[in-house]
């Protein structure tokens, strides 16, 4: 199977090349040319497998330059019980008669990014070997909070890799910032950028296209790659958990073979929900993909009008990992919906870069509306939902997950659709203690890491081990840069 750039189908490469490069040289995203289909009995076969086995089965169908035994060893390491505190890895909890919650935050950094970022370093280092690459890979990451820590933890002390993370100074929670600034490892660097996530992300994209920087780094034996969800090695491991969730529902006889489900995903960069779309393409009976946003509701508007318009105010919300106005992975969705019309995708992306908006063709819009539903929810409503879920179901959820539950409620009221629905839970509530406690009616909040115990004592829910460990750590990193000076920071950190 070959991978092509969403902006130029002529640019073809192998999976190992796509993963090593991260981004196509024309700025497009590397995407499989064709999508493998699960055989009619594929889901039944997968039903009786462990999470790790399901991961190997699914990834194998996309990575024909990797062997099953390689992937088996990667899955065993990435999803081991030393990394994940749930034996199911990605457990599905039943919330009510037709609502389920897929918990993706049982990994080492307590956010769903671990699902992919525990796997990516294995895929990437193996890809470098396959490509006979002699340089050291330098991973640049722009993070809205969770990717940074998950990438640092995934790549920590991995041979022949360096990892540099840029996060928006005022756009992450206190726990998220502490998680990053206390990161261990000899190959890691962390730096705050003045501005919001889009500033950090645009800054990192500029670094990737900076020929001068590339040359300098090459002289020092480095080449740049990405661990953001534009890298195919991030998207692929995410397809696995949608298939896995469906298999769990089958195994536990909550649904029968062939029954449809909906999924509702709290969305920022569109990577997570894109993986759900690919699972649907592979043959998982998913009816509707419900795209949930916070007040940065650019995707809600896009899905209802067909016009993507980033010219709007940016809001810092209590679900910061979704504070995004440019959803990079939407480009792959446009590529799929346009039947791989690379010229059209190039045109839309060009309009987005120059005037900040584009409107898709009626053909694309009607497909979009068949597949997706969308909605958004503000901070006040997000907190209300956290409180309700706790009171009515004794279930503690984080603000991102709460956005999804609210948008699902809105969708059900609007449509009357009662299809069993899997809501994707993307972070542990302990990453966002202040918002969660205030949603539960607590007004006096403890300082620093004591807030973790406060939430635990208030609810009786234990603090996840990796977050409890923060209490004994001192920050290693405290740099803050203006986005114009990110280049200098990269050169400095690689010294
Ligand atoms: C990254 C993240 C999201 C958004 O996921 P995308 O793949 O960017 O759409 C949602 N919630 C949490 C907690 C996240 O860390």
Short mmCIF file of C-alpha atoms and ligand atoms in Angstrom, two decimals:
data_model
loop_
_atom_site.label_atom_id
_atom_site.label_comp_id
_atom_site.label_asym_id
_atom_site.label_seq_id
_atom_site.Cartn_x
_atom_site.Cartn_y
_atom_site.Cartn_z
CA UNK A 1 0.00 0.00 0.00
CA UNK A 2 1.25 3.46 -0.86
CA UNK A 3 0.74 6.80 0.83
CA UNK A 4 0.10 10.01 -1.10
CA UNK A 5 0.10 13.69 -0.29
CA UNK A 6 -3.36 15.26 0.04
CA UNK A 7 -2.02 18.10 -2.14
CA UNK A 8 -0.37 16.00 -4.82
CA UNK A 9 -1.32 12.41 -5.55
CA UNK A 10 1.83 11.99 -7.63
CA UNK A 11 3.89 12.20 -4.46
CA UNK A 12 3.76 8.55 -3.38
CA UNK A 13 5.77 6.82 -0.67
CA UNK A 14 5.83 3.79 1.60
CA UNK A 15 4.38 3.73 5.10
CA UNK A 16 7.87 3.92 6.63
CA UNK A 17 8.66 7.00 4.57
CA UNK A 18 5.34 8.64 5.42
CA UNK A 19 5.88 8.07 9.14
CA UNK A 20 9.50 9.23 9.11
CA UNK A 21 8.70 12.46 7.29
CA UNK A 22 5.52 13.39 9.13
CA UNK A 23 4.42 15.91 6.51
CA UNK A 24 4.65 15.82 2.70
CA UNK A 25 7.17 18.21 1.17
CA UNK A 26 4.34 20.21 -0.45
CA UNK A 27 2.75 20.84 2.96
CA UNK A 28 0.06 18.19 2.40
CA UNK A 29 -0.68 15.25 4.69
CA UNK A 30 0.43 11.73 3.80
CA UNK A 31 -2.64 9.51 3.52
CA UNK A 32 -3.24 5.91 2.38
CA UNK A 33 -4.11 5.68 -1.29
CA UNK A 34 -6.74 3.04 -0.53
CA UNK A 35 -8.36 1.94 2.70
CA UNK A 36 -8.31 -1.74 3.64
CA UNK A 37 -11.70 -3.30 4.38
CA UNK A 38 -12.46 -5.62 7.24
CA UNK A 39 -13.93 -8.88 5.94
CA UNK A 40 -17.54 -9.53 7.05
CA UNK A 41 -16.26 -11.84 9.75
CA UNK A 42 -13.30 -9.61 10.60
CA UNK A 43 -15.11 -7.95 13.47
CA UNK A 44 -16.12 -11.32 14.86
CA UNK A 45 -12.50 -12.49 14.74
CA UNK A 46 -11.37 -9.30 16.46
CA UNK A 47 -14.09 -9.64 19.10
CA UNK A 48 -12.24 -12.36 20.91
CA UNK A 49 -8.82 -10.72 20.83
CA UNK A 50 -6.99 -8.59 23.39
CA UNK A 51 -6.47 -4.88 22.70
CA UNK A 52 -2.87 -5.55 21.73
CA UNK A 53 -3.90 -8.24 19.24
CA UNK A 54 -6.54 -5.97 17.75
CA UNK A 55 -3.89 -3.27 17.31
CA UNK A 56 -1.60 -5.65 15.43
CA UNK A 57 -4.43 -6.90 13.20
CA UNK A 58 -5.58 -3.41 12.25
CA UNK A 59 -2.16 -1.80 11.84
CA UNK A 60 -0.91 -4.73 9.79
CA UNK A 61 -3.47 -3.97 7.12
CA UNK A 62 -1.98 -0.49 6.64
CA UNK A 63 1.72 -1.13 7.10
CA UNK A 64 2.83 -3.68 4.57
CA UNK A 65 6.48 -2.77 5.01
CA UNK A 66 6.28 -3.91 8.66
CA UNK A 67 6.07 -7.54 9.78
CA UNK A 68 3.45 -8.94 12.17
CA UNK A 69 6.16 -9.89 14.60
CA UNK A 70 7.49 -6.33 14.65
CA UNK A 71 4.00 -4.97 15.29
CA UNK A 72 3.34 -7.60 17.96
CA UNK A 73 6.40 -6.50 19.85
CA UNK A 74 5.48 -2.80 19.50
CA UNK A 75 1.93 -3.39 20.74
CA UNK A 76 3.17 -5.40 23.72
CA UNK A 77 5.52 -2.57 24.73
CA UNK A 78 3.18 0.33 23.96
CA UNK A 79 0.09 -1.06 25.68
CA UNK A 80 1.70 -3.01 28.54
CA UNK A 81 0.30 -3.00 32.05
CA UNK A 82 3.26 -0.93 33.21
CA UNK A 83 2.04 1.87 30.90
CA UNK A 84 -1.74 1.52 31.20
CA UNK A 85 -3.62 1.19 34.47
CA UNK A 86 -6.61 -0.61 32.89
CA UNK A 87 -6.15 -4.20 31.66
CA UNK A 88 -8.53 -3.49 28.73
CA UNK A 89 -6.26 -0.53 27.75
CA UNK A 90 -9.26 1.39 26.36
CA UNK A 91 -12.25 0.27 28.47
CA UNK A 92 -15.85 0.90 27.44
CA UNK A 93 -18.10 1.88 30.36
CA UNK A 94 -21.87 1.78 30.15
CA UNK A 95 -23.46 5.07 31.24
CA UNK A 96 -27.15 4.33 30.55
CA UNK A 97 -29.22 1.99 28.37
CA UNK A 98 -27.86 3.30 25.06
CA UNK A 99 -24.86 5.43 26.01
CA UNK A 100 -21.32 4.16 26.46
CA UNK A 101 -18.11 5.93 27.29
CA UNK A 102 -14.80 4.90 25.72
CA UNK A 103 -12.10 5.85 28.24
CA UNK A 104 -8.90 6.68 26.42
CA UNK A 105 -6.95 8.15 29.32
CA UNK A 106 -5.53 5.16 31.16
CA UNK A 107 -2.00 5.67 29.80
CA UNK A 108 1.08 7.29 31.35
CA UNK A 109 0.00 10.94 30.84
CA UNK A 110 -3.75 10.50 31.46
CA UNK A 111 -4.92 11.78 28.05
CA UNK A 112 -6.01 10.01 24.87
CA UNK A 113 -2.83 11.15 23.10
CA UNK A 114 -1.06 8.24 24.83
CA UNK A 115 -3.01 5.77 22.68
CA UNK A 116 -0.99 6.94 19.67
CA UNK A 117 2.11 8.41 21.25
CA UNK A 118 3.03 5.22 23.06
CA UNK A 119 3.04 3.53 19.64
CA UNK A 120 4.55 6.24 17.41
CA UNK A 121 8.15 6.06 18.74
CA UNK A 122 8.26 2.34 17.87
CA UNK A 123 6.84 2.96 14.40
CA UNK A 124 9.18 5.89 13.85
CA UNK A 125 12.44 4.29 14.96
CA UNK A 126 11.63 1.17 12.91
CA UNK A 127 10.83 3.41 9.93
CA UNK A 128 14.22 5.13 10.22
CA UNK A 129 15.96 1.76 10.08
CA UNK A 130 13.91 0.67 7.08
CA UNK A 131 14.77 3.92 5.31
CA UNK A 132 18.47 3.54 6.23
CA UNK A 133 18.36 7.01 7.69
CA UNK A 134 21.64 7.88 9.42
CA UNK A 135 20.64 11.21 10.96
CA UNK A 136 19.02 11.76 14.35
CA UNK A 137 15.37 12.68 14.14
CA UNK A 138 14.34 15.89 15.86
CA UNK A 139 10.64 15.87 16.66
CA UNK A 140 9.00 19.28 16.90
CA UNK A 141 5.66 19.44 18.65
CA UNK A 142 3.13 22.21 19.04
CA UNK A 143 0.73 21.33 21.82
CA UNK A 144 -2.56 22.58 23.18
CA UNK A 145 -1.59 20.77 26.39
CA UNK A 146 -1.90 17.01 26.16
CA UNK A 147 0.11 16.13 23.05
CA UNK A 148 3.26 17.71 24.47
CA UNK A 149 3.39 15.61 27.59
CA UNK A 150 2.32 12.43 25.80
CA UNK A 151 5.00 12.95 23.12
CA UNK A 152 7.69 13.71 25.71
CA UNK A 153 6.81 10.58 27.62
CA UNK A 154 6.63 8.43 24.46
CA UNK A 155 9.99 9.62 23.10
CA UNK A 156 11.85 10.02 26.39
CA UNK A 157 15.35 8.51 26.00
CA UNK A 158 14.44 6.78 22.74
CA UNK A 159 17.69 6.27 20.80
CA UNK A 160 18.52 8.63 17.95
CA UNK A 161 15.61 10.93 18.71
CA UNK A 162 15.32 14.44 20.16
CA UNK A 163 12.02 15.98 21.09
CA UNK A 164 11.19 19.68 21.48
CA UNK A 165 7.78 20.81 22.66
CA UNK A 166 6.24 24.28 22.31
CA UNK A 167 3.10 25.10 24.29
CA UNK A 168 1.06 28.33 24.53
CA UNK A 169 2.02 30.09 27.76
CA UNK A 170 -1.52 30.92 28.77
CA UNK A 171 -3.37 28.13 27.06
CA UNK A 172 -2.74 25.07 29.23
CA UNK A 173 -3.89 23.99 32.70
CA UNK A 174 -1.56 24.19 35.73
CA UNK A 175 -1.31 20.40 35.91
CA UNK A 176 -0.57 20.16 32.17
CA UNK A 177 2.19 22.77 32.46
CA UNK A 178 3.75 21.04 35.45
CA UNK A 179 3.56 17.68 33.69
CA UNK A 180 5.62 19.08 30.81
CA UNK A 181 8.08 21.19 32.77
CA UNK A 182 9.01 18.29 35.04
CA UNK A 183 9.65 15.85 32.17
CA UNK A 184 12.62 13.50 32.65
CA UNK A 185 14.92 12.38 29.86
CA UNK A 186 18.19 13.41 28.23
CA UNK A 187 16.71 14.06 24.77
CA UNK A 188 13.83 16.38 25.67
CA UNK A 189 13.23 20.15 25.58
CA UNK A 190 10.19 22.20 26.54
CA UNK A 191 9.46 25.86 25.84
CA UNK A 192 6.43 28.14 26.29
CA UNK A 193 5.37 30.46 23.45
CA UNK A 194 3.65 33.79 24.04
CA UNK A 195 0.24 33.49 22.38
CA UNK A 196 -2.39 30.83 21.86
CA UNK A 197 -2.25 27.33 20.38
CA UNK A 198 -2.64 28.54 16.81
CA UNK A 199 0.41 30.78 17.33
CA UNK A 200 2.43 27.81 18.58
CA UNK A 201 1.17 25.54 15.78
CA UNK A 202 1.75 28.14 13.05
CA UNK A 203 5.23 28.75 14.49
CA UNK A 204 6.09 25.07 14.35
CA UNK A 205 4.74 24.76 10.81
CA UNK A 206 7.02 27.66 9.83
CA UNK A 207 9.99 25.84 11.33
CA UNK A 208 9.19 22.85 9.15
CA UNK A 209 9.23 24.97 6.01
CA UNK A 210 12.37 26.91 7.01
CA UNK A 211 14.98 25.72 4.49
CA UNK A 212 17.73 27.59 6.27
CA UNK A 213 17.00 25.80 9.51
CA UNK A 214 16.85 22.45 7.76
CA UNK A 215 20.29 23.02 6.26
CA UNK A 216 21.80 24.03 9.57
CA UNK A 217 20.29 21.03 11.30
CA UNK A 218 21.45 18.67 8.57
CA UNK A 219 25.01 19.88 9.12
CA UNK A 220 24.61 18.99 12.79
CA UNK A 221 23.23 15.54 11.91
CA UNK A 222 19.53 16.20 12.50
CA UNK A 223 16.39 16.09 10.43
CA UNK A 224 12.95 17.31 11.43
CA UNK A 225 9.83 15.25 11.92
CA UNK A 226 6.49 15.65 13.60
CA UNK A 227 4.58 13.89 16.33
CA UNK A 228 1.47 16.01 15.80
CA UNK A 229 -1.60 14.30 14.47
CA UNK A 230 -0.62 15.29 10.95
CA UNK A 231 1.74 12.27 11.15
CA UNK A 232 0.09 9.10 9.85
CA UNK A 233 1.74 7.20 12.71
CA UNK A 234 -0.52 9.17 15.06
CA UNK A 235 -3.78 8.60 13.21
CA UNK A 236 -3.36 4.87 12.62
CA UNK A 237 -3.22 3.72 16.28
CA UNK A 238 -6.37 5.78 16.86
CA UNK A 239 -8.37 3.76 14.33
CA UNK A 240 -7.78 0.73 16.53
CA UNK A 241 -9.81 1.89 19.53
CA UNK A 242 -12.95 2.58 17.52
CA UNK A 243 -12.83 -0.94 16.15
CA UNK A 244 -12.00 -2.22 19.61
CA UNK A 245 -14.96 -0.42 21.20
CA UNK A 246 -17.34 -1.94 18.66
CA UNK A 247 -15.87 -5.38 19.35
CA UNK A 248 -16.30 -4.92 23.11
CA UNK A 249 -19.97 -4.05 22.62
CA UNK A 250 -20.37 -7.18 20.46
CA UNK A 251 -18.52 -9.38 22.93
CA UNK A 252 -20.58 -8.10 25.86
CA UNK A 253 -23.78 -8.59 23.82
CA UNK A 254 -24.78 -4.95 24.08
CA UNK A 255 -25.22 -5.02 20.30
CA UNK A 256 -25.54 -7.76 17.69
CA UNK A 257 -23.39 -8.31 14.61
CA UNK A 258 -24.15 -5.57 12.07
CA UNK A 259 -25.96 -3.24 14.50
CA UNK A 260 -25.11 0.42 13.92
CA UNK A 261 -23.63 2.71 16.54
CA UNK A 262 -22.93 6.44 16.64
CA UNK A 263 -19.78 7.96 18.05
CA UNK A 264 -19.48 11.38 19.63
CA UNK A 265 -15.99 12.90 19.77
CA UNK A 266 -14.70 16.04 21.51
CA UNK A 267 -12.79 17.58 18.64
CA UNK A 268 -9.94 20.01 18.16
CA UNK A 269 -7.46 19.24 15.40
CA UNK A 270 -9.88 16.66 13.89
CA UNK A 271 -7.43 13.75 14.35
CA UNK A 272 -9.52 11.67 16.72
CA UNK A 273 -12.79 11.92 14.80
CA UNK A 274 -10.93 11.36 11.51
CA UNK A 275 -9.79 8.00 12.88
CA UNK A 276 -13.46 7.20 13.59
CA UNK A 277 -14.26 8.02 9.97
CA UNK A 278 -11.53 5.66 8.78
CA UNK A 279 -12.90 2.91 11.05
CA UNK A 280 -16.29 3.46 9.40
CA UNK A 281 -14.65 3.29 5.96
CA UNK A 282 -13.05 -0.01 6.93
CA UNK A 283 -16.48 -1.46 7.62
CA UNK A 284 -17.36 -0.78 11.26
CA UNK A 285 -21.13 -0.05 11.24
CA UNK A 286 -20.89 3.55 12.45
CA UNK A 287 -23.90 5.62 11.40
CA UNK A 288 -23.13 9.13 12.55
CA UNK A 289 -19.98 10.84 13.63
CA UNK A 290 -20.97 13.56 16.06
CA UNK A 291 -18.37 16.30 16.17
CA UNK A 292 -18.37 18.16 19.50
CA UNK A 293 -16.69 21.56 19.91
CA UNK A 294 -16.36 24.14 22.65
CA UNK A 295 -16.88 27.89 22.04
CA UNK A 296 -14.23 27.71 19.33
CA UNK A 297 -16.98 26.32 17.14
CA UNK A 298 -15.41 26.66 13.71
CA UNK A 299 -16.17 22.99 12.95
CA UNK A 300 -19.82 23.25 14.03
CA UNK A 301 -20.27 26.08 11.55
CA UNK A 302 -18.32 24.26 8.87
CA UNK A 303 -20.41 21.13 9.13
CA UNK A 304 -23.68 23.06 9.03
CA UNK A 305 -22.79 25.56 6.28
CA UNK A 306 -19.93 24.02 4.28
CA UNK A 307 -17.90 27.17 4.88
CA UNK A 308 -14.74 26.97 6.95
CA UNK A 309 -13.98 30.40 8.35
CA UNK A 310 -11.17 30.89 10.81
CA UNK A 311 -11.70 34.67 10.94
CA UNK A 312 -13.28 34.81 14.36
CA UNK A 313 -12.39 35.47 17.97
CA UNK A 314 -10.32 32.88 19.73
CA UNK A 315 -11.62 31.75 23.14
CA UNK A 316 -9.56 30.32 25.95
CA UNK A 317 -11.90 27.74 27.46
CA UNK A 318 -11.85 25.14 30.24
CA UNK A 319 -11.39 22.48 27.54
CA UNK A 320 -8.07 23.90 26.26
CA UNK A 321 -7.09 20.91 24.13
CA UNK A 322 -9.94 21.90 21.82
CA UNK A 323 -9.07 25.61 21.64
CA UNK A 324 -8.19 25.45 17.97
CA UNK A 325 -9.34 27.41 14.94
CA UNK A 326 -7.33 25.56 12.30
CA UNK A 327 -8.12 21.86 12.42
CA UNK A 328 -5.22 20.40 10.46
CA UNK A 329 -6.61 16.93 9.91
CA UNK A 330 -9.72 18.21 8.21
CA UNK A 331 -7.50 18.28 5.13
CA UNK A 332 -7.51 14.48 5.06
CA UNK A 333 -11.30 14.49 5.35
CA UNK A 334 -11.57 16.88 2.38
CA UNK A 335 -9.27 14.61 0.41
CA UNK A 336 -11.56 11.65 1.11
CA UNK A 337 -14.84 13.50 0.49
CA UNK A 338 -13.59 15.00 -2.78
CA UNK A 339 -12.63 11.51 -3.99
CA UNK A 340 -8.99 12.42 -3.68
CA UNK A 341 -9.17 15.60 -5.73
CA UNK A 342 -5.71 16.87 -4.79
CA UNK A 343 -6.03 20.07 -6.87
CA UNK A 344 -9.23 20.99 -5.04
CA UNK A 345 -7.71 20.31 -1.62
CA UNK A 346 -4.71 22.42 -2.60
CA UNK A 347 -7.04 25.24 -3.59
CA UNK A 348 -9.01 25.10 -0.31
CA UNK A 349 -5.83 25.04 1.76
CA UNK A 350 -4.45 27.92 -0.23
CA UNK A 351 -7.59 29.96 0.45
CA UNK A 352 -7.38 29.06 4.14
CA UNK A 353 -3.78 30.26 4.27
CA UNK A 354 -4.39 33.49 2.36
CA UNK A 355 -7.87 34.71 3.31
CA UNK A 356 -8.66 32.37 6.21
CA UNK A 357 -11.71 30.75 4.69
CA UNK A 358 -13.01 28.42 1.98
CA UNK A 359 -16.38 26.98 1.02
CA UNK A 360 -16.63 23.38 -0.13
CA UNK A 361 -18.54 22.27 -3.21
CA UNK A 362 -22.21 21.20 -2.83
CA UNK A 363 -21.16 17.59 -3.52
CA UNK A 364 -18.73 17.62 -0.62
CA UNK A 365 -21.16 19.38 1.64
CA UNK A 366 -23.92 16.86 1.08
CA UNK A 367 -21.55 13.99 1.89
CA UNK A 368 -20.37 15.83 4.96
CA UNK A 369 -23.95 16.18 6.17
CA UNK A 370 -24.72 12.52 5.60
CA UNK A 371 -21.78 11.40 7.72
CA UNK A 372 -21.44 14.07 10.41
CA UNK A 373 -23.56 15.88 12.93
CA UNK A 374 -22.06 18.70 14.96
CA UNK A 375 -22.66 20.95 17.92
CA UNK A 376 -20.88 22.99 20.55
CA UNK A 377 -21.14 23.91 24.18
CA UNK A 378 -19.77 26.82 26.24
CA UNK A 379 -17.94 26.71 29.57
CA UNK A 380 -21.02 27.30 31.74
CA UNK A 381 -22.83 24.39 30.13
CA UNK A 382 -19.68 22.23 30.26
CA UNK A 383 -19.54 22.65 34.03
CA UNK A 384 -23.24 21.94 34.38
CA UNK A 385 -22.77 18.62 32.57
CA UNK A 386 -19.82 17.64 34.78
CA UNK A 387 -22.05 18.24 37.82
CA UNK A 388 -24.99 16.33 36.33
CA UNK A 389 -22.91 13.31 35.33
CA UNK A 390 -21.51 13.15 38.83
CA UNK A 391 -24.90 13.50 40.54
CA UNK A 392 -26.91 11.25 38.25
CA UNK A 393 -24.38 8.58 37.33
CA UNK A 394 -21.65 8.93 39.94
CA UNK A 395 -19.31 9.28 36.98
CA UNK A 396 -16.51 11.84 37.09
CA UNK A 397 -15.60 13.32 33.70
CA UNK A 398 -13.19 15.98 32.47
CA UNK A 399 -14.32 19.16 30.63
CA UNK A 400 -13.52 17.80 27.12
CA UNK A 401 -15.59 14.71 27.71
CA UNK A 402 -18.36 16.89 29.15
CA UNK A 403 -18.50 18.89 25.93
CA UNK A 404 -19.12 15.64 24.06
CA UNK A 405 -21.88 14.52 26.43
CA UNK A 406 -23.63 17.85 26.08
CA UNK A 407 -23.42 17.84 22.29
CA UNK A 408 -24.79 14.29 22.26
CA UNK A 409 -27.75 15.41 24.39
CA UNK A 410 -28.41 18.28 22.01
CA UNK A 411 -28.20 15.93 19.04
CA UNK A 412 -30.64 13.46 20.57
CA UNK A 413 -33.13 16.18 21.42
CA UNK A 414 -32.88 17.60 17.94
CA UNK A 415 -33.15 14.34 16.00
CA UNK A 416 -34.73 11.76 18.28
CA UNK A 417 -31.98 9.36 17.15
CA UNK A 418 -31.65 6.66 19.82
CA UNK A 419 -28.86 4.62 18.18
CA UNK A 420 -26.45 3.28 20.84
CA UNK A 421 -23.70 5.86 21.08
CA UNK A 422 -20.09 5.72 22.18
CA UNK A 423 -18.92 8.99 23.71
CA UNK A 424 -15.17 9.34 23.58
CA UNK A 425 -13.57 10.34 26.88
CA UNK A 426 -10.27 12.02 26.13
CA UNK A 427 -8.72 12.98 29.47
CA UNK A 428 -8.70 12.13 33.14
CA UNK A 429 -10.68 14.67 35.19
CA UNK A 430 -7.59 15.02 37.38
CA UNK A 431 -5.80 16.90 34.61
CA UNK A 432 -8.34 19.70 35.04
CA UNK A 433 -8.94 19.70 38.79
CA UNK A 434 -9.82 23.38 39.15
CA UNK A 435 -12.60 23.35 36.55
CA UNK A 436 -13.92 20.01 37.73
CA UNK A 437 -14.00 21.01 41.41
CA UNK A 438 -15.71 24.27 40.60
CA UNK A 439 -18.26 22.34 38.50
CA UNK A 440 -18.93 20.22 41.57
CA UNK A 441 -19.67 23.37 43.58
CA UNK A 442 -16.34 23.69 45.43
CA UNK A 443 -15.23 27.31 45.55
CA UNK A 444 -12.10 27.24 47.71
CA UNK A 445 -9.47 25.52 45.66
CA UNK A 446 -6.21 24.14 47.05
CA UNK A 447 -2.94 25.47 45.60
CA UNK A 448 -0.48 23.56 43.41
CA UNK A 449 -0.59 19.78 43.38
CA UNK A 450 -2.64 19.67 46.61
CA UNK A 451 -5.63 20.21 44.34
CA UNK A 452 -5.26 16.61 43.12
CA UNK A 453 -5.93 15.32 46.64
CA UNK A 454 -8.73 17.79 47.08
CA UNK A 455 -10.60 16.40 44.07
CA UNK A 456 -9.89 12.87 45.23
CA UNK A 457 -11.16 13.52 48.76
CA UNK A 458 -14.25 15.29 47.48
CA UNK A 459 -15.24 12.43 45.16
CA UNK A 460 -13.59 9.33 46.57
CA UNK A 461 -11.99 8.72 43.15
CA UNK A 462 -8.25 7.96 43.43
CA UNK A 463 -5.66 10.24 41.81
CA UNK A 464 -4.09 8.46 38.79
CA UNK A 465 -0.58 7.31 39.74
CA UNK A 466 1.33 9.39 37.14
CA UNK A 467 -0.35 12.59 38.34
CA UNK A 468 0.13 11.74 42.02
CA UNK A 469 3.87 11.43 41.25
CA UNK A 470 4.00 15.13 40.22
CA UNK A 471 3.93 16.09 43.88
CA UNK A 472 7.57 15.11 44.31
CA UNK A 473 8.94 16.73 41.15
CA UNK A 474 10.62 20.07 40.54
CA UNK A 475 10.35 21.85 37.16
CA UNK A 476 13.36 21.54 34.84
CA UNK A 477 12.15 23.94 32.14
CA UNK A 478 11.01 27.55 32.35
CA UNK A 479 11.84 29.20 28.98
CA UNK A 480 9.25 31.48 27.37
CA UNK A 481 9.75 32.82 23.82
CA UNK A 482 8.05 35.13 21.40
CA UNK A 483 6.88 33.13 18.37
CA UNK A 484 9.33 35.03 16.11
CA UNK A 485 12.23 33.51 18.06
CA UNK A 486 11.29 29.84 17.95
CA UNK A 487 14.08 29.12 15.45
CA UNK A 488 16.73 30.32 17.86
CA UNK A 489 15.18 28.23 20.58
CA UNK A 490 15.40 25.08 18.45
CA UNK A 491 19.09 25.68 17.72
CA UNK A 492 19.72 26.43 21.40
CA UNK A 493 17.95 23.31 22.64
CA UNK A 494 19.83 21.08 20.20
CA UNK A 495 23.25 22.30 21.31
C1 LIG B 1 -6.15 16.52 21.81
C2 LIG B 1 -7.38 16.46 22.62
C3 LIG B 1 -8.64 16.62 22.04
C4 LIG B 1 -8.84 16.92 20.58
O1 LIG B 1 -8.45 15.85 19.76
P1 LIG B 1 -8.20 16.09 18.19
O2 LIG B 1 -7.65 14.82 17.68
O3 LIG B 1 -7.21 17.22 18.13
O4 LIG B 1 -9.50 16.47 17.58
C5 LIG B 1 -9.76 16.49 22.85
N1 LIG B 1 -9.62 16.26 24.18
C6 LIG B 1 -8.43 16.12 24.77
C7 LIG B 1 -8.36 15.90 26.24
C8 LIG B 1 -7.27 16.20 24.02
O5 LIG B 1 -6.08 16.06 24.62
#
